[in-house]
């Protein structure tokens, strides 16, 4: 299933950048955003994941994120997450560099043990002050309406995720672009490659000469431009890749 020349290229890599998307989490039982029966098919994105929706009905949005946190808390990282931990260990032991850029907000990569993780869409675990941007976690102060507010400035707290119409966190995005530019192998895993600017990272890597390995059960907008497309779920393909590298 894994092309031999893709393994050869990985074996000689000094720098690997990986972009993961919802498909990786789906194998843990976290619903994906863009499947026909996924989350956004049942709820309006603009009501639940935009500043306008939050301003219009903050309690509904907070309830929704509380539900999503509960869903994520109840699942475990899967074989794909674990293989990415092993891939990071494999290349760092050879003095190479590894950057895991994820569009997922569920923290499953970190729970599995991945270390160098860039969350381009933020995460579900933290809250952020909508006024002073301070990150909050856990205990919260409530206002008269029972809504959580910032203990520093009194501004309303919101989930620390990137909503529709919002920019990606600047530092995280800059680091992601650097990793894509510096990579000799770029892996696009479990992502539909339709959400920009994250989808552009593979093209950035390719324009700098990186080989592109796509792991996704179906073809995507990126597939015509990749070096190798491995048509399998990440939980199946990634353990095979890591086992082959570790055996070499
Ligand atoms: Zn604040």
PDB file of C-alpha atoms and ligand atoms in Angstrom:
ATOM      1  CA  UNK A   1       0.000   0.000   0.000  1.00  0.00           C
ATOM      2  CA  UNK A   2       2.900   2.397   0.730  1.00  0.00           C
ATOM      3  CA  UNK A   3       4.954   3.256  -2.389  1.00  0.00           C
ATOM      4  CA  UNK A   4       8.559   2.132  -1.923  1.00  0.00           C
ATOM      5  CA  UNK A   5       9.952   5.380  -3.328  1.00  0.00           C
ATOM      6  CA  UNK A   6       7.876   7.375  -0.837  1.00  0.00           C
ATOM      7  CA  UNK A   7       9.553   5.431   1.979  1.00  0.00           C
ATOM      8  CA  UNK A   8      12.953   6.038   0.388  1.00  0.00           C
ATOM      9  CA  UNK A   9      12.256   9.753   0.296  1.00  0.00           C
ATOM     10  CA  UNK A  10      11.126   9.770   3.930  1.00  0.00           C
ATOM     11  CA  UNK A  11      14.254   7.864   4.991  1.00  0.00           C
ATOM     12  CA  UNK A  12      16.480  10.588   3.554  1.00  0.00           C
ATOM     13  CA  UNK A  13      14.337  13.476   4.881  1.00  0.00           C
ATOM     14  CA  UNK A  14      15.907  16.033   7.214  1.00  0.00           C
ATOM     15  CA  UNK A  15      12.723  17.954   7.812  1.00  0.00           C
ATOM     16  CA  UNK A  16       9.166  16.641   7.767  1.00  0.00           C
ATOM     17  CA  UNK A  17       6.101  18.846   8.004  1.00  0.00           C
ATOM     18  CA  UNK A  18       2.693  17.263   8.459  1.00  0.00           C
ATOM     19  CA  UNK A  19      -0.716  18.885   8.042  1.00  0.00           C
ATOM     20  CA  UNK A  20      -3.631  17.022   9.587  1.00  0.00           C
ATOM     21  CA  UNK A  21      -7.352  17.550   9.237  1.00  0.00           C
ATOM     22  CA  UNK A  22     -10.646  16.224  10.482  1.00  0.00           C
ATOM     23  CA  UNK A  23     -10.187  12.784   8.895  1.00  0.00           C
ATOM     24  CA  UNK A  24      -7.532  11.949  11.482  1.00  0.00           C
ATOM     25  CA  UNK A  25      -9.905  12.699  14.361  1.00  0.00           C
ATOM     26  CA  UNK A  26     -12.860  11.021  12.643  1.00  0.00           C
ATOM     27  CA  UNK A  27     -11.263   7.633  13.329  1.00  0.00           C
ATOM     28  CA  UNK A  28     -11.501   8.452  17.034  1.00  0.00           C
ATOM     29  CA  UNK A  29     -15.212   9.169  16.649  1.00  0.00           C
ATOM     30  CA  UNK A  30     -15.091  12.971  16.368  1.00  0.00           C
ATOM     31  CA  UNK A  31     -17.559  14.044  13.672  1.00  0.00           C
ATOM     32  CA  UNK A  32     -16.001  15.836  10.721  1.00  0.00           C
ATOM     33  CA  UNK A  33     -17.240  19.214   9.575  1.00  0.00           C
ATOM     34  CA  UNK A  34     -17.714  18.489   5.926  1.00  0.00           C
ATOM     35  CA  UNK A  35     -19.214  15.022   5.753  1.00  0.00           C
ATOM     36  CA  UNK A  36     -22.878  14.905   4.699  1.00  0.00           C
ATOM     37  CA  UNK A  37     -23.890  13.774   8.190  1.00  0.00           C
ATOM     38  CA  UNK A  38     -21.243  15.862   9.957  1.00  0.00           C
ATOM     39  CA  UNK A  39     -21.671  18.636  12.460  1.00  0.00           C
ATOM     40  CA  UNK A  40     -22.324  21.502  10.082  1.00  0.00           C
ATOM     41  CA  UNK A  41     -24.963  19.574   8.211  1.00  0.00           C
ATOM     42  CA  UNK A  42     -27.154  19.778  11.297  1.00  0.00           C
ATOM     43  CA  UNK A  43     -26.293  23.243  12.570  1.00  0.00           C
ATOM     44  CA  UNK A  44     -25.678  26.571  10.939  1.00  0.00           C
ATOM     45  CA  UNK A  45     -21.981  27.477  10.904  1.00  0.00           C
ATOM     46  CA  UNK A  46     -22.770  31.165  11.094  1.00  0.00           C
ATOM     47  CA  UNK A  47     -24.855  30.651  14.234  1.00  0.00           C
ATOM     48  CA  UNK A  48     -22.314  28.508  16.037  1.00  0.00           C
ATOM     49  CA  UNK A  49     -18.898  29.524  14.763  1.00  0.00           C
ATOM     50  CA  UNK A  50     -18.796  33.213  14.045  1.00  0.00           C
ATOM     51  CA  UNK A  51     -18.477  36.369  16.111  1.00  0.00           C
ATOM     52  CA  UNK A  52     -21.874  37.542  14.828  1.00  0.00           C
ATOM     53  CA  UNK A  53     -23.476  34.297  16.002  1.00  0.00           C
ATOM     54  CA  UNK A  54     -21.746  34.601  19.362  1.00  0.00           C
ATOM     55  CA  UNK A  55     -22.881  38.185  19.847  1.00  0.00           C
ATOM     56  CA  UNK A  56     -26.449  37.233  18.877  1.00  0.00           C
ATOM     57  CA  UNK A  57     -26.657  34.248  21.242  1.00  0.00           C
ATOM     58  CA  UNK A  58     -23.569  33.690  23.386  1.00  0.00           C
ATOM     59  CA  UNK A  59     -25.189  31.046  25.598  1.00  0.00           C
ATOM     60  CA  UNK A  60     -26.115  28.847  22.635  1.00  0.00           C
ATOM     61  CA  UNK A  61     -22.591  29.073  21.262  1.00  0.00           C
ATOM     62  CA  UNK A  62     -21.035  28.295  24.653  1.00  0.00           C
ATOM     63  CA  UNK A  63     -23.406  25.346  25.138  1.00  0.00           C
ATOM     64  CA  UNK A  64     -22.412  24.039  21.744  1.00  0.00           C
ATOM     65  CA  UNK A  65     -18.707  24.242  22.551  1.00  0.00           C
ATOM     66  CA  UNK A  66     -19.302  22.630  25.939  1.00  0.00           C
ATOM     67  CA  UNK A  67     -20.948  19.771  24.060  1.00  0.00           C
ATOM     68  CA  UNK A  68     -18.028  19.500  21.658  1.00  0.00           C
ATOM     69  CA  UNK A  69     -15.554  19.471  24.556  1.00  0.00           C
ATOM     70  CA  UNK A  70     -17.535  16.649  26.173  1.00  0.00           C
ATOM     71  CA  UNK A  71     -17.469  14.679  22.903  1.00  0.00           C
ATOM     72  CA  UNK A  72     -13.711  15.112  22.605  1.00  0.00           C
ATOM     73  CA  UNK A  73     -13.107  14.280  26.275  1.00  0.00           C
ATOM     74  CA  UNK A  74     -14.927  10.982  25.757  1.00  0.00           C
ATOM     75  CA  UNK A  75     -12.772   9.758  22.849  1.00  0.00           C
ATOM     76  CA  UNK A  76      -9.174   8.575  22.663  1.00  0.00           C
ATOM     77  CA  UNK A  77      -6.364   9.216  20.187  1.00  0.00           C
ATOM     78  CA  UNK A  78      -6.258   6.498  17.507  1.00  0.00           C
ATOM     79  CA  UNK A  79      -3.549   4.599  15.633  1.00  0.00           C
ATOM     80  CA  UNK A  80      -2.991   7.538  13.278  1.00  0.00           C
ATOM     81  CA  UNK A  81      -2.237   9.910  16.173  1.00  0.00           C
ATOM     82  CA  UNK A  82       0.073   7.335  17.761  1.00  0.00           C
ATOM     83  CA  UNK A  83       1.957   6.780  14.494  1.00  0.00           C
ATOM     84  CA  UNK A  84       2.597  10.532  14.194  1.00  0.00           C
ATOM     85  CA  UNK A  85       4.113  10.496  17.680  1.00  0.00           C
ATOM     86  CA  UNK A  86       6.403   7.667  16.544  1.00  0.00           C
ATOM     87  CA  UNK A  87       7.281   9.521  13.322  1.00  0.00           C
ATOM     88  CA  UNK A  88       8.300  12.602  15.319  1.00  0.00           C
ATOM     89  CA  UNK A  89      10.447  10.452  17.611  1.00  0.00           C
ATOM     90  CA  UNK A  90      11.983   8.628  14.632  1.00  0.00           C
ATOM     91  CA  UNK A  91      13.151  11.753  12.822  1.00  0.00           C
ATOM     92  CA  UNK A  92      14.212  13.729  15.891  1.00  0.00           C
ATOM     93  CA  UNK A  93      16.388  10.794  16.966  1.00  0.00           C
ATOM     94  CA  UNK A  94      18.114  11.217  13.599  1.00  0.00           C
ATOM     95  CA  UNK A  95      18.569  14.945  14.306  1.00  0.00           C
ATOM     96  CA  UNK A  96      15.879  15.880  11.816  1.00  0.00           C
ATOM     97  CA  UNK A  97      13.045  18.287  12.469  1.00  0.00           C
ATOM     98  CA  UNK A  98       9.344  17.558  12.658  1.00  0.00           C
ATOM     99  CA  UNK A  99       6.432  19.951  12.684  1.00  0.00           C
ATOM    100  CA  UNK A 100       2.845  18.838  13.060  1.00  0.00           C
ATOM    101  CA  UNK A 101       0.445  21.471  11.798  1.00  0.00           C
ATOM    102  CA  UNK A 102      -3.135  20.614  12.655  1.00  0.00           C
ATOM    103  CA  UNK A 103      -6.472  22.072  11.687  1.00  0.00           C
ATOM    104  CA  UNK A 104      -8.071  20.003  14.434  1.00  0.00           C
ATOM    105  CA  UNK A 105      -9.114  21.759  17.622  1.00  0.00           C
ATOM    106  CA  UNK A 106      -9.527  18.625  19.748  1.00  0.00           C
ATOM    107  CA  UNK A 107      -5.993  18.341  21.248  1.00  0.00           C
ATOM    108  CA  UNK A 108      -5.882  14.613  20.391  1.00  0.00           C
ATOM    109  CA  UNK A 109      -2.375  14.957  18.918  1.00  0.00           C
ATOM    110  CA  UNK A 110      -1.061  16.367  22.190  1.00  0.00           C
ATOM    111  CA  UNK A 111      -2.933  13.763  24.222  1.00  0.00           C
ATOM    112  CA  UNK A 112      -1.300  11.055  22.081  1.00  0.00           C
ATOM    113  CA  UNK A 113       2.132  12.557  22.844  1.00  0.00           C
ATOM    114  CA  UNK A 114       3.035  14.731  19.851  1.00  0.00           C
ATOM    115  CA  UNK A 115       5.321  17.559  20.957  1.00  0.00           C
ATOM    116  CA  UNK A 116       5.846  20.094  18.189  1.00  0.00           C
ATOM    117  CA  UNK A 117       2.220  20.876  17.334  1.00  0.00           C
ATOM    118  CA  UNK A 118       0.930  24.047  15.685  1.00  0.00           C
ATOM    119  CA  UNK A 119      -2.824  24.571  16.057  1.00  0.00           C
ATOM    120  CA  UNK A 120      -3.723  26.792  13.128  1.00  0.00           C
ATOM    121  CA  UNK A 121      -7.423  26.824  14.055  1.00  0.00           C
ATOM    122  CA  UNK A 122      -6.918  27.113  17.809  1.00  0.00           C
ATOM    123  CA  UNK A 123      -8.310  24.562  20.250  1.00  0.00           C
ATOM    124  CA  UNK A 124     -11.453  23.639  22.154  1.00  0.00           C
ATOM    125  CA  UNK A 125      -9.745  23.397  25.532  1.00  0.00           C
ATOM    126  CA  UNK A 126      -9.003  27.062  26.096  1.00  0.00           C
ATOM    127  CA  UNK A 127     -11.080  30.219  26.196  1.00  0.00           C
ATOM    128  CA  UNK A 128      -9.849  33.571  24.983  1.00  0.00           C
ATOM    129  CA  UNK A 129     -10.897  37.048  26.047  1.00  0.00           C
ATOM    130  CA  UNK A 130     -12.737  38.754  23.196  1.00  0.00           C
ATOM    131  CA  UNK A 131     -11.330  42.107  24.368  1.00  0.00           C
ATOM    132  CA  UNK A 132      -7.727  41.665  25.621  1.00  0.00           C
ATOM    133  CA  UNK A 133      -7.026  38.257  23.958  1.00  0.00           C
ATOM    134  CA  UNK A 134      -5.785  36.694  27.201  1.00  0.00           C
ATOM    135  CA  UNK A 135      -6.013  32.897  27.224  1.00  0.00           C
ATOM    136  CA  UNK A 136      -8.068  31.339  30.025  1.00  0.00           C
ATOM    137  CA  UNK A 137      -8.487  27.744  31.040  1.00  0.00           C
ATOM    138  CA  UNK A 138     -10.682  26.168  33.674  1.00  0.00           C
ATOM    139  CA  UNK A 139     -12.169  28.335  36.405  1.00  0.00           C
ATOM    140  CA  UNK A 140     -14.163  31.270  35.188  1.00  0.00           C
ATOM    141  CA  UNK A 141     -15.761  34.383  36.567  1.00  0.00           C
ATOM    142  CA  UNK A 142     -19.366  34.936  35.510  1.00  0.00           C
ATOM    143  CA  UNK A 143     -21.160  38.187  34.764  1.00  0.00           C
ATOM    144  CA  UNK A 144     -24.725  39.055  35.789  1.00  0.00           C
ATOM    145  CA  UNK A 145     -26.075  37.085  32.839  1.00  0.00           C
ATOM    146  CA  UNK A 146     -24.139  33.987  33.919  1.00  0.00           C
ATOM    147  CA  UNK A 147     -21.669  34.254  31.052  1.00  0.00           C
ATOM    148  CA  UNK A 148     -17.911  33.773  31.608  1.00  0.00           C
ATOM    149  CA  UNK A 149     -15.793  36.920  31.614  1.00  0.00           C
ATOM    150  CA  UNK A 150     -12.073  37.699  31.674  1.00  0.00           C
ATOM    151  CA  UNK A 151     -10.628  37.999  35.182  1.00  0.00           C
ATOM    152  CA  UNK A 152      -8.181  40.629  33.903  1.00  0.00           C
ATOM    153  CA  UNK A 153     -10.361  43.060  31.960  1.00  0.00           C
ATOM    154  CA  UNK A 154     -13.957  41.843  32.371  1.00  0.00           C
ATOM    155  CA  UNK A 155     -14.348  41.187  28.626  1.00  0.00           C
ATOM    156  CA  UNK A 156     -16.486  38.292  27.472  1.00  0.00           C
ATOM    157  CA  UNK A 157     -14.727  34.948  27.095  1.00  0.00           C
ATOM    158  CA  UNK A 158     -15.095  32.898  23.921  1.00  0.00           C
ATOM    159  CA  UNK A 159     -13.705  29.539  22.818  1.00  0.00           C
ATOM    160  CA  UNK A 160     -10.087  29.831  21.618  1.00  0.00           C
ATOM    161  CA  UNK A 161     -10.960  28.559  18.162  1.00  0.00           C
ATOM    162  CA  UNK A 162     -10.750  30.366  14.842  1.00  0.00           C
ATOM    163  CA  UNK A 163     -14.236  31.205  13.639  1.00  0.00           C
ATOM    164  CA  UNK A 164     -15.503  31.850  10.142  1.00  0.00           C
ATOM    165  CA  UNK A 165     -14.312  35.189   8.876  1.00  0.00           C
ATOM    166  CA  UNK A 166     -11.435  35.390  11.376  1.00  0.00           C
ATOM    167  CA  UNK A 167      -7.704  35.434  10.733  1.00  0.00           C
ATOM    168  CA  UNK A 168      -5.514  32.561  11.858  1.00  0.00           C
ATOM    169  CA  UNK A 169      -3.294  33.252  14.888  1.00  0.00           C
ATOM    170  CA  UNK A 170      -0.343  35.126  13.377  1.00  0.00           C
ATOM    171  CA  UNK A 171       2.558  33.457  15.226  1.00  0.00           C
ATOM    172  CA  UNK A 172       1.202  29.978  14.627  1.00  0.00           C
ATOM    173  CA  UNK A 173       0.594  30.661  10.969  1.00  0.00           C
ATOM    174  CA  UNK A 174       4.065  32.141  10.429  1.00  0.00           C
ATOM    175  CA  UNK A 175       5.640  29.078  12.053  1.00  0.00           C
ATOM    176  CA  UNK A 176       3.493  26.817   9.858  1.00  0.00           C
ATOM    177  CA  UNK A 177       4.604  28.563   6.681  1.00  0.00           C
ATOM    178  CA  UNK A 178       8.242  28.335   7.793  1.00  0.00           C
ATOM    179  CA  UNK A 179       7.861  24.603   8.415  1.00  0.00           C
ATOM    180  CA  UNK A 180       6.272  24.130   4.976  1.00  0.00           C
ATOM    181  CA  UNK A 181       9.076  26.099   3.283  1.00  0.00           C
ATOM    182  CA  UNK A 182      11.805  24.166   5.113  1.00  0.00           C
ATOM    183  CA  UNK A 183      10.327  20.682   4.683  1.00  0.00           C
ATOM    184  CA  UNK A 184      11.784  18.152   2.290  1.00  0.00           C
ATOM    185  CA  UNK A 185       8.750  15.963   2.796  1.00  0.00           C
ATOM    186  CA  UNK A 186       5.306  17.445   3.382  1.00  0.00           C
ATOM    187  CA  UNK A 187       2.499  15.110   4.384  1.00  0.00           C
ATOM    188  CA  UNK A 188      -1.153  16.093   3.994  1.00  0.00           C
ATOM    189  CA  UNK A 189      -3.224  13.729   6.110  1.00  0.00           C
ATOM    190  CA  UNK A 190      -6.970  13.361   6.487  1.00  0.00           C
ATOM    191  CA  UNK A 191      -7.730  16.807   5.161  1.00  0.00           C
ATOM    192  CA  UNK A 192     -10.070  17.686   2.339  1.00  0.00           C
ATOM    193  CA  UNK A 193      -7.676  20.483   1.293  1.00  0.00           C
ATOM    194  CA  UNK A 194     -10.526  22.910   0.723  1.00  0.00           C
ATOM    195  CA  UNK A 195     -10.007  25.174   3.737  1.00  0.00           C
ATOM    196  CA  UNK A 196      -7.611  27.995   3.003  1.00  0.00           C
ATOM    197  CA  UNK A 197      -5.092  29.227   3.864  1.00  0.00           C
ATOM    198  CA  UNK A 198      -4.143  25.873   5.471  1.00  0.00           C
ATOM    199  CA  UNK A 199      -4.616  24.096   2.137  1.00  0.00           C
ATOM    200  CA  UNK A 200      -1.952  26.359   0.627  1.00  0.00           C
ATOM    201  CA  UNK A 201       0.820  24.963   2.841  1.00  0.00           C
ATOM    202  CA  UNK A 202       1.275  21.898   0.624  1.00  0.00           C
ATOM    203  CA  UNK A 203       1.676  24.167  -2.411  1.00  0.00           C
ATOM    204  CA  UNK A 204       4.219  26.276  -0.530  1.00  0.00           C
ATOM    205  CA  UNK A 205       6.205  23.140   0.308  1.00  0.00           C
ATOM    206  CA  UNK A 206       5.974  21.847  -3.255  1.00  0.00           C
ATOM    207  CA  UNK A 207       7.158  25.136  -4.740  1.00  0.00           C
ATOM    208  CA  UNK A 208      10.289  24.795  -2.570  1.00  0.00           C
ATOM    209  CA  UNK A 209      10.998  21.299  -3.852  1.00  0.00           C
ATOM    210  CA  UNK A 210       9.407  19.136  -1.149  1.00  0.00           C
ATOM    211  CA  UNK A 211       7.891  15.788  -1.992  1.00  0.00           C
ATOM    212  CA  UNK A 212       4.201  15.717  -1.090  1.00  0.00           C
ATOM    213  CA  UNK A 213       2.615  12.623   0.410  1.00  0.00           C
ATOM    214  CA  UNK A 214      -1.151  12.698   0.729  1.00  0.00           C
ATOM    215  CA  UNK A 215      -2.891  10.187   2.962  1.00  0.00           C
ATOM    216  CA  UNK A 216      -6.637  10.321   2.442  1.00  0.00           C
ATOM    217  CA  UNK A 217      -9.172   7.622   1.532  1.00  0.00           C
ATOM    218  CA  UNK A 218     -10.527   9.754  -1.307  1.00  0.00           C
ATOM    219  CA  UNK A 219      -8.992  12.170  -3.808  1.00  0.00           C
ATOM    220  CA  UNK A 220      -8.975  15.877  -2.943  1.00  0.00           C
ATOM    221  CA  UNK A 221      -8.295  19.180  -4.668  1.00  0.00           C
ATOM    222  CA  UNK A 222      -4.638  18.615  -3.763  1.00  0.00           C
ATOM    223  CA  UNK A 223      -4.338  15.109  -5.240  1.00  0.00           C
ATOM    224  CA  UNK A 224      -3.352  16.187  -8.800  1.00  0.00           C
ATOM    225  CA  UNK A 225      -0.364  18.054  -7.336  1.00  0.00           C
ATOM    226  CA  UNK A 226       1.001  15.447  -4.920  1.00  0.00           C
ATOM    227  CA  UNK A 227       3.992  13.169  -5.401  1.00  0.00           C
ATOM    228  CA  UNK A 228       2.206  10.185  -3.847  1.00  0.00           C
ATOM    229  CA  UNK A 229      -1.436   9.743  -2.888  1.00  0.00           C
ATOM    230  CA  UNK A 230      -2.026   6.913  -0.444  1.00  0.00           C
ATOM    231  CA  UNK A 231      -5.736   6.094  -0.622  1.00  0.00           C
ATOM    232  CA  UNK A 232      -6.273   4.858   2.923  1.00  0.00           C
ATOM    233  CA  UNK A 233      -7.335   6.150   6.324  1.00  0.00           C
ATOM    234  CA  UNK A 234      -4.504   7.583   8.425  1.00  0.00           C
ATOM    235  CA  UNK A 235      -5.033   4.941  11.123  1.00  0.00           C
ATOM    236  CA  UNK A 236      -4.203   2.290   8.539  1.00  0.00           C
ATOM    237  CA  UNK A 237      -1.497   3.943   6.424  1.00  0.00           C
ATOM    238  CA  UNK A 238       0.570   5.794   9.040  1.00  0.00           C
ATOM    239  CA  UNK A 239       1.394   2.775  11.236  1.00  0.00           C
ATOM    240  CA  UNK A 240       2.610   0.975   8.087  1.00  0.00           C
ATOM    241  CA  UNK A 241       4.840   3.919   7.158  1.00  0.00           C
ATOM    242  CA  UNK A 242       6.317   4.169  10.641  1.00  0.00           C
ATOM    243  CA  UNK A 243       6.868   0.399  10.908  1.00  0.00           C
ATOM    244  CA  UNK A 244       8.754   0.449   7.593  1.00  0.00           C
ATOM    245  CA  UNK A 245      10.926   3.389   8.688  1.00  0.00           C
ATOM    246  CA  UNK A 246      11.691   1.878  12.087  1.00  0.00           C
ATOM    247  CA  UNK A 247      12.574  -1.465  10.480  1.00  0.00           C
ATOM    248  CA  UNK A 248      15.079   0.114   8.083  1.00  0.00           C
TER     249      UNK A 248
HETATM  250 ZN1  LIG B   1      -9.542  40.337  28.940  1.00  0.00          ZN
END
